[in-house]
Short mmCIF file of C-alpha atoms and ligand atoms in Angstrom, two decimals:
data_model
loop_
_atom_site.label_atom_id
_atom_site.label_comp_id
_atom_site.label_asym_id
_atom_site.label_seq_id
_atom_site.Cartn_x
_atom_site.Cartn_y
_atom_site.Cartn_z
CA MET P 193 -5.49 35.12 50.54
CA PHE P 194 -8.82 33.99 51.98
CA PHE P 195 -12.12 35.29 50.59
CA GLY P 196 -15.54 35.51 52.24
CA ASP P 197 -18.64 33.97 50.67
CA PRO P 198 -18.91 35.31 47.08
CA HIS P 199 -22.65 34.46 46.66
CA GLY P 200 -22.25 34.78 42.90
CA ASN P 201 -20.18 38.00 42.85
CA PHE P 202 -16.56 37.27 41.97
CA GLU P 203 -15.57 40.86 41.13
CA PRO P 204 -13.95 41.52 44.53
CA VAL P 205 -11.99 38.26 44.21
CA ILE P 206 -10.70 39.12 40.74
CA ALA P 207 -9.89 42.72 41.75
CA ALA P 208 -7.93 41.64 44.84
CA VAL P 209 -5.98 38.97 42.97
CA GLU P 210 -5.06 41.47 40.26
CA ARG P 211 -3.95 44.00 42.84
CA PHE P 212 -2.12 41.85 45.38
CA ARG P 213 -1.04 38.86 43.25
CA PRO P 214 -1.34 36.26 46.04
CA GLU P 215 0.35 32.93 45.40
CA ALA P 216 -2.91 31.12 46.13
CA ILE P 217 -6.48 31.90 47.19
CA VAL P 218 -9.06 29.98 49.19
CA LEU P 219 -12.77 30.77 48.86
CA LEU P 220 -14.58 30.07 52.14
CA GLY P 221 -17.85 28.68 50.77
CA ASP P 222 -21.21 29.87 49.42
CA LEU P 223 -19.69 30.54 46.02
CA GLN P 224 -23.00 30.22 44.10
CA ALA P 225 -21.20 30.69 40.80
CA GLN P 226 -23.60 31.84 38.07
CA GLN P 227 -21.42 30.12 35.47
CA PRO P 228 -19.02 27.21 36.00
CA LEU P 229 -16.41 28.35 38.54
CA HIS P 230 -13.52 28.09 36.07
CA VAL P 231 -15.44 30.45 33.75
CA GLU P 232 -16.18 32.94 36.55
CA LEU P 233 -12.52 32.98 37.58
CA ALA P 234 -11.01 32.73 34.07
CA PRO P 235 -9.30 36.18 34.32
CA ILE P 236 -7.16 35.06 37.28
CA LEU P 237 -6.56 31.34 36.70
CA ASP P 238 -3.07 31.97 35.30
CA ARG P 239 -2.27 34.44 38.12
CA THR P 240 -2.96 32.43 41.26
CA LYS P 241 -3.86 28.94 42.44
CA VAL P 242 -7.54 28.65 43.31
CA TYR P 243 -8.90 26.49 46.15
CA PHE P 244 -12.21 26.49 48.00
CA ILE P 245 -14.48 24.82 50.48
CA HIS P 246 -18.20 24.59 49.79
CA GLY P 247 -20.88 26.30 51.88
CA ASN P 248 -24.50 25.50 52.62
CA HIS P 249 -25.78 27.62 49.72
CA ASP P 250 -23.69 25.71 47.18
CA THR P 251 -26.35 23.01 47.30
CA ASP P 252 -29.38 25.34 47.10
CA SER P 253 -30.14 24.58 43.44
CA ASP P 254 -28.93 22.26 40.68
CA LEU P 255 -27.26 25.31 39.10
CA ASP P 256 -25.38 26.24 42.29
CA TYR P 257 -24.28 22.64 42.67
CA ASP P 258 -23.25 21.99 39.07
CA ASN P 259 -21.37 25.28 38.63
CA LEU P 260 -19.15 24.30 41.55
CA PHE P 261 -19.00 20.52 41.79
CA GLY P 262 -19.19 20.11 38.01
CA SER P 263 -16.62 22.80 37.17
CA GLU P 264 -13.06 22.18 36.05
CA LEU P 265 -11.97 23.44 39.50
CA ALA P 266 -14.05 20.85 41.38
CA ASP P 267 -10.89 19.00 42.46
CA ARG P 268 -9.70 22.11 44.35
CA ASN P 269 -12.20 21.48 47.14
CA LEU P 270 -10.29 21.24 50.43
CA HIS P 271 -13.23 19.64 52.28
CA GLY P 272 -12.15 16.70 54.42
CA ARG P 273 -8.47 16.81 53.51
CA ILE P 274 -5.19 18.66 53.94
CA VAL P 275 -3.35 20.19 51.00
CA GLU P 276 -0.02 22.01 51.04
CA ILE P 277 -0.62 25.43 49.51
CA ALA P 278 1.97 28.21 49.29
CA GLY P 279 4.03 26.49 51.98
CA TYR P 280 1.15 25.98 54.43
CA LYS P 281 -0.63 22.72 55.15
CA ILE P 282 -4.28 23.77 54.90
CA ALA P 283 -7.09 21.59 56.24
CA GLY P 284 -10.64 22.17 54.99
CA LEU P 285 -14.09 21.52 56.43
CA GLY P 286 -16.88 22.80 54.16
CA GLY P 287 -20.62 22.78 54.76
CA LEU P 288 -22.70 22.93 57.93
CA PHE P 289 -23.45 20.73 60.90
CA ARG P 290 -27.09 19.64 60.57
CA SER P 291 -28.73 17.91 63.51
CA LYS P 292 -30.77 15.60 61.24
CA ILE P 293 -27.43 14.00 60.41
CA TRP P 294 -25.22 14.82 63.39
CA ASP P 295 -25.20 17.39 66.15
CA PRO P 296 -21.50 17.57 67.05
CA ARG P 297 -22.40 18.46 70.65
CA ARG P 298 -23.56 14.83 70.89
CA PRO P 299 -21.30 11.76 70.66
CA VAL P 300 -20.68 10.39 67.19
CA GLU P 301 -22.49 7.19 68.20
CA GLU P 302 -25.72 9.22 68.43
CA ALA P 303 -25.44 10.57 64.87
CA ALA P 304 -28.38 9.59 62.68
CA PHE P 305 -25.94 8.70 59.89
CA PHE P 306 -22.18 8.25 60.16
CA SER P 307 -21.48 8.80 56.49
CA ALA P 308 -23.09 9.91 53.25
CA ASP P 309 -22.90 6.31 52.15
CA ALA P 310 -24.87 5.16 55.21
CA LEU P 311 -27.55 7.76 54.45
CA ARG P 312 -27.70 6.69 50.81
CA ARG P 313 -28.14 3.04 51.76
CA SER P 314 -31.10 3.99 53.96
CA MET P 315 -32.92 5.67 51.04
CA ARG P 316 -35.18 4.07 48.50
CA PRO P 317 -33.95 4.56 44.91
CA GLU P 318 -36.81 6.95 44.13
CA GLU P 319 -35.87 9.17 47.10
CA ARG P 320 -32.35 9.69 45.84
CA TRP P 321 -30.97 12.68 43.96
CA ARG P 322 -28.80 11.61 41.03
CA ASP P 323 -28.69 8.16 42.58
CA GLY P 324 -27.19 9.56 45.79
CA ILE P 325 -28.14 11.49 48.90
CA ALA P 326 -30.32 14.59 48.73
CA ARG P 327 -28.61 17.60 47.20
CA ARG P 328 -28.99 19.57 50.45
CA HIS P 329 -27.05 16.99 52.45
CA ARG P 330 -24.11 17.23 50.07
CA SER P 331 -23.24 20.34 52.11
CA THR P 332 -23.83 18.60 55.45
CA ILE P 333 -20.87 17.61 57.63
CA PHE P 334 -20.97 13.87 58.31
CA PRO P 335 -19.07 12.38 61.27
CA GLU P 336 -16.95 10.42 58.80
CA ASP P 337 -15.66 13.63 57.13
CA TYR P 338 -14.91 15.22 60.50
CA GLN P 339 -13.19 12.17 61.96
CA ARG P 340 -11.04 11.64 58.89
CA LEU P 341 -9.67 15.15 59.36
CA LEU P 342 -9.32 14.66 63.11
CA ARG P 343 -7.01 11.69 62.49
CA SER P 344 -4.96 13.46 59.83
CA PRO P 345 -1.36 14.54 60.33
CA PRO P 346 -0.83 18.06 61.74
CA ALA P 347 -1.72 21.13 59.69
CA ASP P 348 -0.94 24.86 59.82
CA ILE P 349 -4.29 26.42 58.90
CA LEU P 350 -7.90 25.22 59.13
CA VAL P 351 -10.51 26.75 56.81
CA THR P 352 -14.17 26.15 57.64
CA HIS P 353 -17.56 27.44 56.62
CA GLU P 354 -18.87 27.08 60.17
CA ALA P 355 -17.40 29.37 62.84
CA ALA P 356 -15.18 28.51 65.80
CA ALA P 357 -16.67 28.30 69.31
CA ALA P 358 -15.99 31.95 70.20
CA HIS P 359 -18.68 33.02 67.69
CA PRO P 360 -22.24 33.15 69.10
CA HIS P 361 -23.23 30.60 66.43
CA GLY P 362 -19.92 28.76 66.48
CA TRP P 363 -19.02 25.21 67.41
CA GLN P 364 -16.73 23.63 69.99
CA ALA P 365 -16.16 20.86 67.43
CA ILE P 366 -14.30 23.36 65.21
CA ASP P 367 -12.01 24.30 68.12
CA GLU P 368 -11.40 20.63 68.95
CA LEU P 369 -10.49 19.94 65.34
CA ALA P 370 -8.17 22.96 65.23
CA GLU P 371 -6.43 21.95 68.45
CA THR P 372 -6.06 18.31 67.41
CA LEU P 373 -4.56 19.35 64.08
CA GLY P 374 -2.32 21.84 65.89
CA VAL P 375 -3.15 24.70 63.52
CA GLN P 376 -2.05 28.26 64.28
CA LEU P 377 -4.95 29.78 62.41
CA VAL P 378 -8.69 29.15 61.81
CA ILE P 379 -10.50 31.14 59.11
CA HIS P 380 -14.23 30.86 58.46
CA GLY P 381 -16.93 32.33 56.24
CA HIS P 382 -20.75 31.95 56.48
CA HIS P 383 -21.53 34.78 58.91
CA HIS P 384 -20.79 37.73 56.59
CA ARG P 385 -18.66 39.75 58.97
CA ASP P 386 -14.96 40.46 59.27
CA ILE P 387 -14.01 39.25 62.73
CA ASN P 388 -10.56 39.36 64.30
CA TYR P 389 -11.39 37.29 67.37
CA VAL P 390 -8.42 38.39 69.49
CA ALA P 391 -8.74 42.08 68.59
CA GLU P 392 -12.47 42.01 69.42
CA GLY P 393 -11.83 40.36 72.78
CA LEU P 394 -13.69 37.19 71.80
CA MET P 395 -10.53 35.10 72.27
CA THR P 396 -7.39 35.73 74.30
CA ALA P 397 -3.95 36.02 72.75
CA ALA P 398 -3.05 32.90 74.76
CA ALA P 399 -5.55 30.77 72.80
CA PRO P 400 -3.94 27.83 70.96
CA PHE P 401 -4.85 29.34 67.58
CA ARG P 402 -5.87 32.69 66.13
CA ALA P 403 -9.28 32.93 64.47
CA PHE P 404 -10.74 35.22 61.83
CA GLY P 405 -14.11 35.49 60.13
CA VAL P 406 -14.19 36.96 56.62
CA ASP P 407 -17.11 39.01 55.27
CA MET P 408 -18.63 38.53 51.83
CA GLY P 409 -16.72 40.67 49.31
CA SER P 410 -13.81 40.89 51.76
CA HIS P 411 -10.54 39.04 52.17
CA LEU P 412 -7.82 38.20 54.67
CA ALA P 413 -4.18 37.98 53.59
CA TRP P 414 -1.77 35.63 55.36
CA PRO P 415 0.78 36.24 56.69
CA ARG P 416 -0.85 39.50 57.66
CA ASP P 417 2.25 41.66 58.00
CA GLU P 418 3.83 40.83 54.65
CA THR P 419 0.99 41.77 52.39
CA GLY P 420 1.95 45.24 51.25
CA LEU P 421 -1.52 46.46 52.19
CA GLY P 422 -0.15 49.96 52.65
CA SER P 423 -1.82 51.87 49.89
CA ALA P 424 -5.51 52.01 50.81
CA PRO P 425 -6.97 50.92 54.16
CA GLN P 426 -8.87 47.65 53.89
CA ASP P 427 -12.19 49.20 54.95
CA LEU P 428 -11.96 51.83 52.20
CA LEU P 429 -11.06 49.20 49.63
CA ASP P 430 -14.02 47.12 50.79
CA LEU P 431 -16.39 50.08 50.60
CA ALA P 432 -15.07 51.13 47.18
CA THR P 433 -15.50 47.53 46.00
CA GLN P 434 -19.13 47.57 47.17
CA VAL P 435 -19.71 50.75 45.19
CA PHE P 436 -17.60 50.16 42.08
CA GLY P 437 -16.96 46.41 41.98
CA ALA P 438 -13.90 45.56 39.91
CA ALA P 439 -13.39 49.26 39.13
CA ALA P 440 -12.72 50.06 42.81
CA LEU P 441 -8.95 50.24 42.51
CA ALA P 442 -9.14 52.45 39.46
CA TRP P 443 -11.41 54.85 41.37
CA LEU P 444 -9.12 54.88 44.42
CA ASP P 445 -6.10 55.72 42.29
CA LYS P 446 -7.73 58.44 40.16
CA PRO P 447 -7.52 62.14 41.19
CA HIS P 448 -10.86 63.39 42.49
CA GLU P 449 -12.16 66.94 42.24
CA TRP P 450 -13.68 66.87 45.77
CA LEU P 451 -10.31 65.84 47.24
CA ASP P 452 -8.33 68.85 46.05
CA GLY P 453 -7.40 66.87 42.97
CA GLN P 454 -5.70 64.12 44.98
CA THR P 455 -6.42 60.45 44.58
CA PRO P 456 -8.70 58.94 47.27
CA THR P 457 -5.79 56.65 48.28
CA ALA P 458 -3.41 59.57 48.79
CA PHE P 459 -6.07 61.69 50.52
CA ALA P 460 -6.87 58.84 52.93
CA ALA P 461 -3.19 58.19 53.66
CA ALA P 462 -2.83 61.88 54.63
CA GLY P 463 -5.54 61.46 57.28
CA GLY P 464 -8.61 62.13 55.14
CA SER P 465 -10.14 58.67 55.06
CA ASP P 466 -13.40 59.94 56.65
CA LYS P 467 -13.97 62.27 53.71
CA VAL P 468 -13.24 59.51 51.19
CA ARG P 469 -15.65 57.26 53.07
CA SER P 470 -18.37 59.95 53.02
CA ILE P 471 -17.96 60.37 49.25
CA LEU P 472 -18.30 56.63 48.73
CA ASN P 473 -21.35 56.53 51.00
CA ALA P 474 -22.92 59.42 49.07
CA ILE P 475 -22.33 57.63 45.76
CA GLN P 476 -23.74 54.42 47.14
CA HIS P 477 -26.78 55.76 48.96
CA GLY P 478 -27.27 59.25 47.52
CA GLY P 479 -27.18 62.36 49.67
CA VAL P 480 -24.83 65.10 50.70
CA VAL P 481 -21.09 64.69 51.15
FE1 FE2 I 505 -23.21 29.96 54.52
#
């Protein structure tokens, strides 16, 4: 199960793991854990295997950085490598392309710095952060990271923080990496929107891989048709999670007086999802149902 950028809120992650019991989860960057990641995710660490890639905001502050890269889960970062998880070989590319280091539309030879080590060597000791490169560039994609992945053995899934080329702010370099690795699936975060690229007509079904974006607070299960997501539609679960956080499932499964005493889940399944949605919107924003 793949989760969009938490930005410090892990309630939807914990709620989904408790409900669907996935074998493993991958967080798609911008975690911004407010406590060390293993503390934030303590309720689910014995229920699923946790992996992640970092995003640009995971280097915003010392706290963001330390709660991720200094946590007991720091070795679960998939950036720059391939790990077999739940039977899939999953390749990871965290962070952003930054033109001060390398614009991937230009040849690697034109990159300002090939590697983090090359950047570090160019800096005076007093310019360094913790005797290394600037904190910000610890979420920058260096050509070395990208090329190491490019030369890796084949993989099944590629997770990235940056989007594939079909996104208005996406990158051809992500597609090239996906095609070289031979993956069937690319999943990205960063843009805070659920996107099914084929369903939205942004990619054709004949494309060499399928691509999905995942919104913050949302998730994508894979394989998609074996998830048992029958009980409440994903959009209602997402909306309920926005309104109630970890209590969303409890609300969806509790009889409601405005729904003839039925549970929101049952009422929605019987064709009443618009009414459930309007109740949630009223709770969230105030107003008339
Ligand atoms: Fe981001």
